[in-house]
Amino acid sequence: MVPHLEPRSLWLGAYELSGPELEGRSGHPADRVGIESIRCLDQFSLRDADNETCWFYPTENGDYLCWENQRSLELSPGYPADPCVQQGKIPYERSDLRLLWSLMADDQALTCVGLTYQRRRIEWPVAATDPEPFATWTSFRVDSMADDNYLETSSITVFPS
């Protein structure tokens, strides 16, 4: 799932959690710590974050299927998804946070699709969702050798019965 974010209207807070690590816990990092204190490191509008462009759709040649829906999402606090190579505390620097903008061939205007910290994707677990009553399925082809390297082959909007 790739969410569409609206940087002009969202703010971000970075917090440091401290407390003992709880044994045998998995899932969200906040669930693995016996939180004794929370310290705000930074708060700012996403429009003030540094930008980076990226591909979220396949860059390899082939046929693909995409599903889109304007569902409403409530997300849990984000955290770097990939484990860090270094052990211990990671120092926070706002300049290490980047907004990712889609470079998809069918995206006429750039779409903000995520955030990274120190080039690591930030995971935002879904806490609640309220789906829209329809979805659009699109099949497309990627061919780097063709004049038009992105080609939609079909699209259909479906409604639940």
mmCIF file of C-alpha atoms in Angstrom:
data_model
loop_
_atom_site.group_PDB
_atom_site.id
_atom_site.type_symbol
_atom_site.label_atom_id
_atom_site.label_comp_id
_atom_site.label_asym_id
_atom_site.label_seq_id
_atom_site.Cartn_x
_atom_site.Cartn_y
_atom_site.Cartn_z
ATOM 1 C CA MET A 1 0.000 0.000 0.000
ATOM 2 C CA VAL A 2 1.367 3.413 -0.965
ATOM 3 C CA PRO A 3 -0.445 6.270 0.795
ATOM 4 C CA HIS A 4 -0.849 9.700 -0.786
ATOM 5 C CA LEU A 5 0.304 12.315 1.724
ATOM 6 C CA GLU A 6 -0.589 16.009 1.692
ATOM 7 C CA PRO A 7 2.561 17.839 2.917
ATOM 8 C CA ARG A 8 0.908 21.278 2.764
ATOM 9 C CA SER A 9 -1.504 20.328 5.574
ATOM 10 C CA LEU A 10 0.413 17.813 7.744
ATOM 11 C CA TRP A 11 2.873 18.270 10.589
ATOM 12 C CA LEU A 12 5.402 15.780 11.897
ATOM 13 C CA GLY A 13 6.763 15.252 15.382
ATOM 14 C CA ALA A 14 9.926 13.265 16.182
ATOM 15 C CA TYR A 15 10.078 11.752 19.670
ATOM 16 C CA GLU A 16 12.600 9.802 21.699
ATOM 17 C CA LEU A 17 11.181 6.981 23.823
ATOM 18 C CA SER A 18 13.208 5.723 26.738
ATOM 19 C CA GLY A 19 12.794 2.846 29.134
ATOM 20 C CA PRO A 20 13.812 -0.779 29.524
ATOM 21 C CA GLU A 21 13.462 -3.181 26.589
ATOM 22 C CA LEU A 22 10.683 -5.697 27.235
ATOM 23 C CA GLU A 23 11.559 -9.357 26.609
ATOM 24 C CA GLY A 24 9.620 -11.423 24.094
ATOM 25 C CA ARG A 25 7.758 -8.513 22.516
ATOM 26 C CA SER A 26 7.432 -7.983 18.768
ATOM 27 C CA GLY A 27 5.575 -5.586 16.496
ATOM 28 C CA HIS A 28 5.739 -1.814 16.785
ATOM 29 C CA PRO A 29 8.955 -0.609 18.523
ATOM 30 C CA ALA A 30 6.900 1.315 21.107
ATOM 31 C CA ASP A 31 5.373 -2.015 22.210
ATOM 32 C CA ARG A 32 8.861 -3.418 22.916
ATOM 33 C CA VAL A 33 9.821 -0.675 25.403
ATOM 34 C CA GLY A 34 8.557 -0.122 28.938
ATOM 35 C CA ILE A 35 8.140 3.601 28.272
ATOM 36 C CA GLU A 36 9.381 5.697 31.179
ATOM 37 C CA SER A 37 9.746 8.984 29.326
ATOM 38 C CA ILE A 38 8.935 10.593 25.985
ATOM 39 C CA ARG A 39 10.970 13.571 24.787
ATOM 40 C CA CYS A 40 9.979 15.722 21.802
ATOM 41 C CA LEU A 41 13.012 16.147 19.534
ATOM 42 C CA ASP A 42 11.385 18.167 16.752
ATOM 43 C CA GLN A 43 8.045 19.336 15.311
ATOM 44 C CA PHE A 44 7.594 20.903 11.891
ATOM 45 C CA SER A 45 5.339 21.180 8.860
ATOM 46 C CA LEU A 46 6.047 18.531 6.228
ATOM 47 C CA ARG A 47 6.349 21.326 3.665
ATOM 48 C CA ASP A 48 9.633 22.251 5.438
ATOM 49 C CA ALA A 49 11.147 18.771 4.986
ATOM 50 C CA ASP A 50 13.789 18.004 2.359
ATOM 51 C CA ASN A 51 12.554 16.265 -0.791
ATOM 52 C CA GLU A 52 13.683 13.216 -2.721
ATOM 53 C CA THR A 53 12.231 11.527 -5.805
ATOM 54 C CA CYS A 54 11.699 7.777 -6.060
ATOM 55 C CA TRP A 55 10.026 4.942 -7.987
ATOM 56 C CA PHE A 56 7.323 2.956 -6.219
ATOM 57 C CA TYR A 57 6.119 1.053 -9.264
ATOM 58 C CA PRO A 58 8.202 -1.562 -11.007
ATOM 59 C CA THR A 59 11.183 -0.349 -12.970
ATOM 60 C CA GLU A 60 11.589 -3.776 -14.602
ATOM 61 C CA ASN A 61 9.808 -4.596 -17.854
ATOM 62 C CA GLY A 62 6.571 -6.577 -17.538
ATOM 63 C CA ASP A 63 2.807 -6.504 -17.024
ATOM 64 C CA TYR A 64 1.412 -5.275 -13.694
ATOM 65 C CA LEU A 65 -1.854 -4.665 -11.859
ATOM 66 C CA CYS A 66 -2.569 -1.633 -9.654
ATOM 67 C CA TRP A 67 -5.440 -1.091 -7.209
ATOM 68 C CA GLU A 68 -6.431 2.416 -6.081
ATOM 69 C CA ASN A 69 -8.946 3.548 -3.479
ATOM 70 C CA GLN A 70 -9.326 6.860 -1.640
ATOM 71 C CA ARG A 71 -9.743 5.187 1.751
ATOM 72 C CA SER A 72 -9.355 7.111 4.967
ATOM 73 C CA LEU A 73 -6.515 5.811 7.153
ATOM 74 C CA GLU A 74 -5.591 6.291 10.789
ATOM 75 C CA LEU A 75 -1.935 5.400 11.292
ATOM 76 C CA SER A 76 0.106 4.514 14.367
ATOM 77 C CA PRO A 77 3.341 6.434 15.035
ATOM 78 C CA GLY A 78 5.960 5.798 12.357
ATOM 79 C CA TYR A 79 9.372 4.179 12.781
ATOM 80 C CA PRO A 80 12.239 3.147 10.471
ATOM 81 C CA ALA A 81 11.130 -0.167 8.944
ATOM 82 C CA ASP A 82 14.536 -1.679 8.209
ATOM 83 C CA PRO A 83 16.735 -2.679 11.141
ATOM 84 C CA CYS A 84 19.674 -0.373 11.699
ATOM 85 C CA VAL A 85 23.186 -1.749 11.175
ATOM 86 C CA GLN A 86 24.555 0.127 14.187
ATOM 87 C CA GLN A 87 23.483 -0.711 17.722
ATOM 88 C CA GLY A 88 22.334 1.819 20.266
ATOM 89 C CA LYS A 89 20.832 5.267 19.933
ATOM 90 C CA ILE A 90 20.540 6.895 16.486
ATOM 91 C CA PRO A 91 21.079 10.670 16.680
ATOM 92 C CA TYR A 92 18.206 12.710 15.254
ATOM 93 C CA GLU A 93 18.823 15.296 12.531
ATOM 94 C CA ARG A 94 15.933 16.901 10.631
ATOM 95 C CA SER A 95 18.113 16.953 7.509
ATOM 96 C CA ASP A 96 18.088 13.096 7.501
ATOM 97 C CA LEU A 97 14.286 13.075 7.045
ATOM 98 C CA ARG A 98 13.105 13.124 3.415
ATOM 99 C CA LEU A 99 9.708 13.321 1.740
ATOM 100 C CA LEU A 100 9.488 10.890 -1.188
ATOM 101 C CA TRP A 101 7.814 12.052 -4.401
ATOM 102 C CA SER A 102 6.575 9.631 -7.042
ATOM 103 C CA LEU A 103 8.287 9.473 -10.441
ATOM 104 C CA MET A 104 5.614 7.196 -11.906
ATOM 105 C CA ALA A 105 5.083 7.725 -15.605
ATOM 106 C CA ASP A 106 1.304 8.145 -15.212
ATOM 107 C CA ASP A 107 1.619 10.712 -12.406
ATOM 108 C CA GLN A 108 1.110 14.061 -14.160
ATOM 109 C CA ALA A 109 1.786 16.010 -10.968
ATOM 110 C CA LEU A 110 4.253 14.673 -8.434
ATOM 111 C CA THR A 111 2.553 12.797 -5.587
ATOM 112 C CA CYS A 112 4.048 12.576 -2.107
ATOM 113 C CA VAL A 113 4.125 8.858 -1.282
ATOM 114 C CA GLY A 114 6.216 8.417 1.858
ATOM 115 C CA LEU A 115 9.030 9.437 4.181
ATOM 116 C CA THR A 116 12.499 8.089 4.930
ATOM 117 C CA TYR A 117 14.988 8.674 7.733
ATOM 118 C CA GLN A 118 18.691 8.149 6.950
ATOM 119 C CA ARG A 119 17.555 6.572 3.652
ATOM 120 C CA ARG A 120 15.462 3.984 5.512
ATOM 121 C CA ARG A 121 11.723 3.776 4.816
ATOM 122 C CA ILE A 122 9.444 4.867 7.663
ATOM 123 C CA GLU A 123 6.708 2.328 8.409
ATOM 124 C CA TRP A 124 3.288 3.655 9.489
ATOM 125 C CA PRO A 125 1.175 0.747 10.816
ATOM 126 C CA VAL A 126 -2.533 1.040 10.017
ATOM 127 C CA ALA A 127 -4.565 1.544 13.206
ATOM 128 C CA ALA A 128 -7.988 1.986 11.520
ATOM 129 C CA THR A 129 -9.345 2.276 7.994
ATOM 130 C CA ASP A 130 -12.579 3.524 6.436
ATOM 131 C CA PRO A 131 -12.707 2.399 2.788
ATOM 132 C CA GLU A 132 -14.338 4.316 0.001
ATOM 133 C CA PRO A 133 -17.271 2.444 -1.603
ATOM 134 C CA PHE A 134 -15.373 1.839 -4.857
ATOM 135 C CA ALA A 135 -11.946 0.947 -6.165
ATOM 136 C CA THR A 136 -10.179 1.281 -9.504
ATOM 137 C CA TRP A 137 -8.095 -1.575 -10.908
ATOM 138 C CA THR A 138 -5.637 -0.764 -13.692
ATOM 139 C CA SER A 139 -3.436 -3.133 -15.664
ATOM 140 C CA PHE A 140 -0.344 -1.612 -17.218
ATOM 141 C CA ARG A 141 2.821 -2.566 -19.035
ATOM 142 C CA VAL A 142 6.355 -1.270 -18.443
ATOM 143 C CA ASP A 143 8.705 -1.534 -21.436
ATOM 144 C CA SER A 144 11.945 0.449 -21.244
ATOM 145 C CA MET A 145 12.678 -0.170 -24.946
ATOM 146 C CA ALA A 146 9.366 1.293 -26.215
ATOM 147 C CA ASP A 147 8.835 4.958 -27.134
ATOM 148 C CA ASP A 148 6.086 5.076 -24.502
ATOM 149 C CA ASN A 149 7.616 3.057 -21.630
ATOM 150 C CA TYR A 150 4.383 3.099 -19.550
ATOM 151 C CA LEU A 151 1.172 1.847 -21.192
ATOM 152 C CA GLU A 152 -2.193 1.343 -19.479
ATOM 153 C CA THR A 153 -3.831 -1.711 -21.040
ATOM 154 C CA SER A 154 -7.183 -1.574 -19.184
ATOM 155 C CA SER A 155 -8.915 0.016 -16.230
ATOM 156 C CA ILE A 156 -12.163 -0.697 -14.386
ATOM 157 C CA THR A 157 -13.904 0.884 -11.397
ATOM 158 C CA VAL A 158 -15.833 -1.577 -9.239
ATOM 159 C CA PHE A 159 -18.470 -1.064 -6.556
ATOM 160 C CA PRO A 160 -19.327 -3.586 -3.815
ATOM 161 C CA SER A 161 -22.541 -5.556 -4.338
#
